[in-house]
Amino acid sequence: MLKIPESLKETLSQSPSTSIIIHRNPDGDALGAGLALKTFLAKKDIQVELISPNAIPNYLKWLPGINDVIIYEEQSEKAQDIIKNSQLIFTLDFNDLSRTGKVFEKFLKTLQSPQFVMIDHHLEPADYARYKFSNANKSSTSEMIFDFISALGGQNLIDKNMATALYTGIMTDTGSFKFPNTTPHTMRIAADLMEKGINHNEIQINIYDSFSLDKLHLLGEALNKLVFLPQYKTAYIALSKSDLEKYHYQKGDTEGFVNYGLALKDADFAVMFLENDQEGVRISFRSKGDFPANEFAKKYFNGGGHRNAAGGRTPKSLEETVKLFLEKLPEFIAEIQQKNA
Ligand SMILES: [Mn+2]
């Protein structure tokens, strides 16, 4: 059971103005958690806006209430005014203000004594929040929002749309209840959400069975490019800018591709490199079992995350990035083998 400090309960009972901020390149969990919390607070007569650092990916545009999300990159002055006037600023599904992006982070750091409420399930939470709900054993931030609402006695306020948002967050962050982060508690929440009248099959179809032909063809290209290194139980995919352009890449199109590497028998570690104009190379890491994908991401690729799912980036070219990866992988594997010996 999540414990909410009395002072936070009291602030919430005084109809404060609030805002909710999620991480850059928002995923199903960030948006699911954000939309559900927003509706809950609004039902408690609390003024609230949901702010995303950048645009909503296409595969999530069907979520109820998504059109009211304020995009910081597009409406920064409006977003800044809202945040400046917020007595509480919820930050969801990230552990460090840098996850909002350079420009947004810079603004957040200019705030005078902001009251941040962190609700998040990533390791190593930074220390910016007055109220910190951080638990890396949770499947998702959406699960934590369900717990947060329950701890405030608000379960009866969860309606079908909120349940749809939360279910989407839990489903996407657990890979449809497949990843090791799925607990009995996660399943009980999923059941509770189903009882709120959601159409779980439709959510599944909206997320996983709504690909464009371009996206499927890009997946074909990615699978053809998959390289397996049996000696390191590692599979990787590298997609160049021209690969992406060939299939009219849109943000979110490669969502989930990295997991195909783990579908390979005997692969414990899967990596996907994505060459992106503005951001250099974005890298996704997935692992089975004890392989610490987050440590690898942190050590060599300015990243981090969970043991089985992490991300990173480099300003290098795709070629240089893959070269560095191939150099460091044997070193890293030798290290963890030594540690476990
Ligand atoms: Mn999450």
CSV table of C-alpha atoms and ligand atoms in Angstrom, one decimal:
chain,number,residue,atom,x,y,z
A,1,MET,CA,0.0,0.0,0.0
A,2,LEU,CA,1.3,3.4,-1.0
A,3,LYS,CA,1.5,5.8,1.9
A,4,ILE,CA,0.7,9.5,1.3
A,5,PRO,CA,2.1,12.1,3.7
A,6,GLU,CA,-0.5,14.1,5.6
A,7,SER,CA,0.9,17.4,4.3
A,8,LEU,CA,0.4,16.3,0.7
A,9,LYS,CA,-3.2,15.1,1.5
A,10,GLU,CA,-3.8,18.5,3.0
A,11,THR,CA,-2.5,20.4,0.1
A,12,LEU,CA,-4.6,18.3,-2.3
A,13,SER,CA,-7.7,19.0,-0.2
A,14,GLN,CA,-7.2,22.8,-0.6
A,15,SER,CA,-8.0,22.8,-4.3
A,16,PRO,CA,-4.5,23.7,-5.4
A,17,SER,CA,-3.6,24.5,-9.0
A,18,THR,CA,-1.5,21.7,-10.4
A,19,SER,CA,0.2,20.5,-13.5
A,20,ILE,CA,1.5,17.1,-14.6
A,21,ILE,CA,4.7,16.6,-16.6
A,22,ILE,CA,5.7,13.4,-18.3
A,23,HIS,CA,9.0,12.5,-20.1
A,24,ARG,CA,10.1,13.4,-23.5
A,25,ASN,CA,9.1,11.0,-26.3
A,26,PRO,CA,6.1,9.9,-24.1
A,27,ASP,CA,5.1,6.2,-24.2
A,28,GLY,CA,1.9,4.4,-23.2
A,29,ASP,CA,2.8,4.4,-19.5
A,30,ALA,CA,3.7,8.1,-19.3
A,31,LEU,CA,0.5,9.1,-21.1
A,32,GLY,CA,-1.7,6.5,-19.5
A,33,ALA,CA,-0.5,7.6,-16.0
A,34,GLY,CA,-0.8,11.3,-16.9
A,35,LEU,CA,-4.3,11.1,-18.4
A,36,ALA,CA,-5.7,9.1,-15.5
A,37,LEU,CA,-4.1,11.3,-12.8
A,38,LYS,CA,-5.4,14.4,-14.7
A,39,THR,CA,-9.0,13.1,-14.7
A,40,PHE,CA,-8.8,12.1,-11.1
A,41,LEU,CA,-7.5,15.5,-9.9
A,42,ALA,CA,-10.1,17.2,-12.1
A,43,LYS,CA,-12.9,15.1,-10.5
A,44,LYS,CA,-11.6,16.3,-7.1
A,45,ASP,CA,-12.1,19.9,-8.3
A,46,ILE,CA,-8.4,20.5,-8.6
A,47,GLN,CA,-7.2,22.6,-11.5
A,48,VAL,CA,-4.8,20.5,-13.6
A,49,GLU,CA,-3.1,20.4,-17.0
A,50,LEU,CA,-1.1,17.6,-18.6
A,51,ILE,CA,2.1,18.7,-20.3
A,52,SER,CA,4.3,16.5,-22.7
A,53,PRO,CA,7.7,17.9,-23.7
A,54,ASN,CA,7.1,16.9,-27.3
A,55,ALA,CA,4.6,15.4,-29.7
A,56,ILE,CA,2.4,12.4,-29.0
A,57,PRO,CA,3.3,9.4,-31.1
A,58,ASN,CA,0.7,8.3,-33.6
A,59,TYR,CA,0.1,4.9,-32.0
A,60,LEU,CA,-1.2,6.6,-28.8
A,61,LYS,CA,-3.4,9.3,-30.4
A,62,TRP,CA,-6.5,7.2,-29.8
A,63,LEU,CA,-6.3,7.6,-26.0
A,64,PRO,CA,-9.3,9.3,-24.5
A,65,GLY,CA,-8.5,13.0,-23.6
A,66,ILE,CA,-5.2,13.0,-25.7
A,67,ASN,CA,-6.2,16.1,-27.6
A,68,ASP,CA,-6.1,18.2,-24.4
A,69,VAL,CA,-2.4,17.4,-23.7
A,70,ILE,CA,-0.3,20.6,-24.0
A,71,ILE,CA,2.9,20.0,-26.0
A,72,TYR,CA,5.8,22.1,-24.5
A,73,GLU,CA,7.7,22.3,-27.8
A,74,GLU,CA,4.6,23.8,-29.5
A,75,GLN,CA,3.2,26.0,-26.7
A,76,SER,CA,6.0,26.7,-24.4
A,77,GLU,CA,4.8,30.0,-23.1
A,78,LYS,CA,1.4,28.6,-22.2
A,79,ALA,CA,3.0,25.6,-20.5
A,80,GLN,CA,5.4,27.8,-18.6
A,81,ASP,CA,2.6,30.0,-17.3
A,82,ILE,CA,0.7,26.9,-16.1
A,83,ILE,CA,3.7,25.5,-14.4
A,84,LYS,CA,4.7,28.8,-12.8
A,85,ASN,CA,1.2,29.0,-11.3
A,86,SER,CA,1.1,25.4,-10.0
A,87,GLN,CA,1.3,24.8,-6.3
A,88,LEU,CA,2.0,21.1,-7.1
A,89,ILE,CA,3.9,19.8,-10.1
A,90,PHE,CA,3.5,16.1,-10.7
A,91,THR,CA,6.4,14.5,-12.6
A,92,LEU,CA,5.5,11.0,-13.9
A,93,ASP,CA,7.4,8.1,-15.3
A,94,PHE,CA,10.9,9.6,-15.0
A,95,ASN,CA,13.6,9.8,-12.4
A,96,ASP,CA,15.5,13.0,-13.4
A,97,LEU,CA,14.4,16.4,-14.8
A,98,SER,CA,16.8,15.9,-17.7
A,99,ARG,CA,14.3,13.4,-19.1
A,100,THR,CA,12.1,16.3,-20.1
A,101,GLY,CA,14.7,17.4,-22.6
A,102,LYS,CA,17.4,20.2,-22.4
A,103,VAL,CA,15.2,23.2,-23.0
A,104,PHE,CA,12.3,22.1,-20.7
A,105,GLU,CA,14.7,21.1,-18.0
A,106,LYS,CA,16.4,24.5,-18.1
A,107,PHE,CA,13.1,26.2,-17.6
A,108,LEU,CA,12.1,23.8,-14.7
A,109,LYS,CA,15.4,24.6,-13.0
A,110,THR,CA,14.5,28.4,-12.9
A,111,LEU,CA,11.4,27.8,-10.8
A,112,GLN,CA,11.5,29.3,-7.3
A,113,SER,CA,10.9,26.6,-4.6
A,114,PRO,CA,8.7,24.3,-6.8
A,115,GLN,CA,6.8,21.5,-5.1
A,116,PHE,CA,7.4,18.5,-7.3
A,117,VAL,CA,5.6,15.2,-6.7
A,118,MET,CA,7.6,12.4,-8.3
A,119,ILE,CA,5.7,9.2,-9.1
A,120,ASP,CA,8.0,6.9,-10.9
A,121,HIS,CA,9.4,3.3,-11.2
A,122,HIS,CA,12.9,3.9,-12.6
A,123,LEU,CA,16.0,3.2,-10.6
A,124,GLU,CA,18.2,5.9,-9.1
A,125,PRO,CA,15.7,8.7,-8.6
A,126,ALA,CA,17.2,12.2,-8.5
A,127,ASP,CA,16.5,14.5,-5.6
A,128,TYR,CA,14.4,17.3,-6.9
A,129,ALA,CA,11.0,16.3,-5.5
A,130,ARG,CA,9.4,17.4,-2.3
A,131,TYR,CA,7.3,14.2,-2.4
A,132,LYS,CA,9.0,11.2,-3.9
A,133,PHE,CA,7.0,8.1,-4.8
A,134,SER,CA,9.7,6.0,-6.4
A,135,ASN,CA,9.6,2.2,-6.6
A,136,ALA,CA,11.6,0.3,-9.2
A,137,ASN,CA,9.7,-2.9,-8.3
A,138,LYS,CA,6.5,-1.6,-9.8
A,139,SER,CA,5.5,-2.7,-13.3
A,140,SER,CA,4.7,0.8,-14.4
A,141,THR,CA,3.9,4.4,-13.3
A,142,SER,CA,0.3,3.6,-14.3
A,143,GLU,CA,0.2,0.9,-11.6
A,144,MET,CA,1.6,3.5,-9.1
A,145,ILE,CA,-1.1,6.0,-10.1
A,146,PHE,CA,-3.7,3.3,-9.5
A,147,ASP,CA,-2.2,2.8,-6.0
A,148,PHE,CA,-2.0,6.6,-5.5
A,149,ILE,CA,-5.6,7.1,-6.3
A,150,SER,CA,-6.5,4.1,-4.1
A,151,ALA,CA,-4.5,5.5,-1.2
A,152,LEU,CA,-6.5,8.7,-1.5
A,153,GLY,CA,-9.7,6.6,-1.4
A,154,GLY,CA,-10.6,7.4,-5.0
A,155,GLN,CA,-11.0,4.0,-6.6
A,156,ASN,CA,-14.7,4.6,-7.1
A,157,LEU,CA,-13.8,7.7,-9.2
A,158,ILE,CA,-11.9,5.6,-11.7
A,159,ASP,CA,-14.1,5.7,-14.8
A,160,LYS,CA,-13.9,3.8,-18.1
A,161,ASN,CA,-11.6,6.3,-19.7
A,162,MET,CA,-9.2,6.5,-16.8
A,163,ALA,CA,-9.2,2.7,-16.6
A,164,THR,CA,-8.4,2.6,-20.4
A,165,ALA,CA,-5.5,4.9,-19.8
A,166,LEU,CA,-4.1,3.0,-16.9
A,167,TYR,CA,-4.5,-0.4,-18.5
A,168,THR,CA,-2.7,0.9,-21.6
A,169,GLY,CA,0.2,2.0,-19.4
A,170,ILE,CA,0.4,-1.2,-17.5
A,171,MET,CA,0.0,-3.3,-20.7
A,172,THR,CA,2.7,-1.5,-22.7
A,173,ASP,CA,5.3,-1.4,-19.8
A,174,THR,CA,4.8,-5.1,-19.1
A,175,GLY,CA,4.8,-6.2,-22.8
A,176,SER,CA,1.2,-7.4,-22.3
A,177,PHE,CA,1.9,-8.9,-18.8
A,178,LYS,CA,4.9,-10.8,-20.1
A,179,PHE,CA,7.9,-9.1,-18.5
A,180,PRO,CA,9.3,-10.1,-15.1
A,181,ASN,CA,8.0,-6.8,-13.6
A,182,THR,CA,4.4,-8.2,-13.7
A,183,THR,CA,3.3,-9.1,-10.2
A,184,PRO,CA,0.1,-10.6,-8.7
A,185,HIS,CA,-0.7,-7.0,-7.7
A,186,THR,CA,-0.3,-5.9,-11.3
A,187,MET,CA,-2.7,-8.6,-12.4
A,188,ARG,CA,-5.2,-7.6,-9.7
A,189,ILE,CA,-5.2,-4.0,-10.8
A,190,ALA,CA,-5.7,-5.2,-14.4
A,191,ALA,CA,-8.7,-7.1,-13.3
A,192,ASP,CA,-10.1,-4.1,-11.4
A,193,LEU,CA,-9.6,-2.0,-14.5
A,194,MET,CA,-11.4,-4.6,-16.6
A,195,GLU,CA,-14.3,-4.3,-14.2
A,196,LYS,CA,-14.5,-0.6,-14.9
A,197,GLY,CA,-15.8,-1.5,-18.4
A,198,ILE,CA,-12.7,-1.2,-20.5
A,199,ASN,CA,-12.4,-3.1,-23.8
A,200,HIS,CA,-9.0,-4.8,-23.3
A,201,ASN,CA,-9.1,-6.4,-26.7
A,202,GLU,CA,-9.7,-3.1,-28.4
A,203,ILE,CA,-6.7,-1.5,-26.4
A,204,GLN,CA,-4.5,-4.4,-27.6
A,205,ILE,CA,-5.6,-3.9,-31.2
A,206,ASN,CA,-5.1,-0.1,-30.9
A,207,ILE,CA,-1.5,-0.6,-29.8
A,208,TYR,CA,-0.3,-3.7,-31.4
A,209,ASP,CA,-2.5,-4.4,-34.4
A,210,SER,CA,-2.7,-1.0,-35.9
A,211,PHE,CA,0.6,-0.8,-37.9
A,212,SER,CA,0.9,1.1,-41.1
A,213,LEU,CA,2.2,-0.9,-44.1
A,214,ASP,CA,5.3,1.3,-44.0
A,215,LYS,CA,5.9,0.2,-40.4
A,216,LEU,CA,5.5,-3.5,-41.2
A,217,HIS,CA,7.9,-3.1,-44.1
A,218,LEU,CA,10.4,-1.3,-41.8
A,219,LEU,CA,10.0,-4.1,-39.4
A,220,GLY,CA,10.8,-6.5,-42.2
A,221,GLU,CA,14.0,-4.5,-43.0
A,222,ALA,CA,14.9,-4.5,-39.3
A,223,LEU,CA,14.5,-8.2,-38.9
A,224,ASN,CA,16.6,-8.8,-42.0
A,225,LYS,CA,19.3,-6.7,-40.5
A,226,LEU,CA,19.3,-8.5,-37.2
A,227,VAL,CA,22.7,-9.7,-36.3
A,228,PHE,CA,23.2,-12.5,-33.7
A,229,LEU,CA,26.4,-12.9,-31.8
A,230,PRO,CA,25.9,-16.4,-30.2
A,231,GLN,CA,29.1,-16.2,-28.1
A,232,TYR,CA,27.7,-13.2,-26.3
A,233,LYS,CA,24.0,-14.3,-26.5
A,234,THR,CA,23.4,-10.9,-28.0
A,235,ALA,CA,21.2,-9.8,-31.0
A,236,TYR,CA,21.3,-6.3,-32.4
A,237,ILE,CA,19.6,-4.2,-35.1
A,238,ALA,CA,21.0,-1.0,-36.6
A,239,LEU,CA,18.7,1.2,-38.6
A,240,SER,CA,20.2,4.1,-40.5
A,241,LYS,CA,18.6,7.4,-41.4
A,242,SER,CA,18.2,6.2,-45.0
A,243,ASP,CA,16.5,3.0,-43.8
A,244,LEU,CA,14.0,5.1,-41.9
A,245,GLU,CA,13.5,7.5,-44.7
A,246,LYS,CA,12.8,4.7,-47.2
A,247,TYR,CA,9.8,3.7,-45.1
A,248,HIS,CA,8.6,7.2,-44.3
A,249,TYR,CA,9.5,6.8,-40.7
A,250,GLN,CA,7.4,8.5,-38.1
A,251,LYS,CA,8.1,8.8,-34.4
A,252,GLY,CA,7.0,5.6,-32.7
A,253,ASP,CA,7.2,3.4,-35.8
A,254,THR,CA,10.1,1.4,-34.3
A,255,GLU,CA,8.4,0.9,-31.0
A,256,GLY,CA,8.8,-2.7,-29.9
A,257,PHE,CA,11.2,-3.7,-32.6
A,258,VAL,CA,14.0,-4.2,-30.1
A,259,ASN,CA,12.0,-7.0,-28.4
A,260,TYR,CA,12.3,-9.2,-31.6
A,261,GLY,CA,16.0,-9.7,-30.8
A,262,LEU,CA,15.0,-11.4,-27.5
A,263,ALA,CA,12.5,-13.6,-29.4
A,264,LEU,CA,15.6,-15.5,-30.6
A,265,LYS,CA,16.3,-18.6,-28.6
A,266,ASP,CA,19.6,-18.2,-26.7
A,267,ALA,CA,19.5,-14.4,-26.9
A,268,ASP,CA,19.7,-12.8,-23.5
A,269,PHE,CA,20.5,-9.3,-24.7
A,270,ALA,CA,18.9,-7.3,-27.5
A,271,VAL,CA,19.9,-3.9,-28.8
A,272,MET,CA,18.5,-1.6,-31.4
A,273,PHE,CA,20.3,1.4,-32.8
A,274,LEU,CA,18.3,4.2,-34.4
A,275,GLU,CA,20.0,6.9,-36.4
A,276,ASN,CA,18.2,10.1,-35.8
A,277,ASP,CA,19.0,13.5,-37.2
A,278,GLN,CA,18.7,15.8,-34.2
A,279,GLU,CA,19.7,13.4,-31.5
A,280,GLY,CA,22.6,11.3,-33.0
A,281,VAL,CA,21.9,7.7,-32.3
A,282,ARG,CA,19.2,6.5,-30.0
A,283,ILE,CA,19.7,3.0,-28.5
A,284,SER,CA,17.2,0.6,-26.9
A,285,PHE,CA,18.4,-2.3,-24.7
A,286,ARG,CA,16.3,-5.3,-23.6
A,287,SER,CA,17.4,-8.4,-21.7
A,288,LYS,CA,16.2,-11.6,-20.3
A,289,GLY,CA,16.9,-12.7,-16.7
A,290,ASP,CA,19.8,-11.1,-14.8
A,291,PHE,CA,21.6,-9.4,-17.6
A,292,PRO,CA,21.8,-5.7,-16.4
A,293,ALA,CA,20.8,-3.8,-19.6
A,294,ASN,CA,20.6,-0.6,-17.6
A,295,GLU,CA,24.3,-0.9,-16.4
A,296,PHE,CA,25.5,-1.4,-19.9
A,297,ALA,CA,23.5,1.6,-21.1
A,298,LYS,CA,24.8,3.7,-18.3
A,299,LYS,CA,28.4,2.7,-18.6
A,300,TYR,CA,28.8,3.2,-22.4
A,301,PHE,CA,25.8,5.1,-23.8
A,302,ASN,CA,24.8,7.9,-21.4
A,303,GLY,CA,21.7,6.1,-20.5
A,304,GLY,CA,19.9,4.0,-17.9
A,305,GLY,CA,16.6,2.4,-17.1
A,306,HIS,CA,15.6,-0.9,-15.7
A,307,ARG,CA,17.5,-4.2,-15.6
A,308,ASN,CA,15.5,-5.7,-18.5
A,309,ALA,CA,14.7,-2.5,-20.4
A,310,ALA,CA,16.9,0.5,-20.8
A,311,GLY,CA,17.8,3.3,-23.2
A,312,GLY,CA,20.8,5.4,-24.2
A,313,ARG,CA,22.1,7.8,-26.8
A,314,THR,CA,25.3,9.0,-28.4
A,315,PRO,CA,26.1,12.0,-30.6
A,316,LYS,CA,28.3,9.7,-32.7
A,317,SER,CA,27.5,8.3,-36.1
A,318,LEU,CA,25.7,5.0,-36.5
A,319,GLU,CA,28.8,3.3,-37.7
A,320,GLU,CA,30.9,4.6,-34.8
A,321,THR,CA,28.2,3.7,-32.3
A,322,VAL,CA,28.0,0.1,-33.5
A,323,LYS,CA,31.8,-0.2,-33.5
A,324,LEU,CA,32.0,1.1,-29.9
A,325,PHE,CA,29.2,-1.4,-28.9
A,326,LEU,CA,31.1,-4.3,-30.5
A,327,GLU,CA,34.2,-3.3,-28.6
A,328,LYS,CA,32.6,-2.8,-25.2
A,329,LEU,CA,30.2,-5.8,-25.2
A,330,PRO,CA,32.9,-8.5,-24.7
A,331,GLU,CA,34.6,-6.4,-22.0
A,332,PHE,CA,31.2,-5.9,-20.2
A,333,ILE,CA,30.3,-9.5,-20.4
A,334,ALA,CA,33.7,-10.6,-19.0
A,335,GLU,CA,33.1,-8.2,-16.1
A,336,ILE,CA,29.7,-9.5,-15.1
A,337,GLN,CA,30.9,-13.1,-15.4
A,338,GLN,CA,33.8,-12.2,-13.1
A,339,LYS,CA,31.4,-10.6,-10.7
A,340,ASN,CA,29.1,-13.6,-10.6
A,341,ALA,CA,32.0,-16.1,-10.4
B,1,MN,MN,7.1,3.4,-17.3
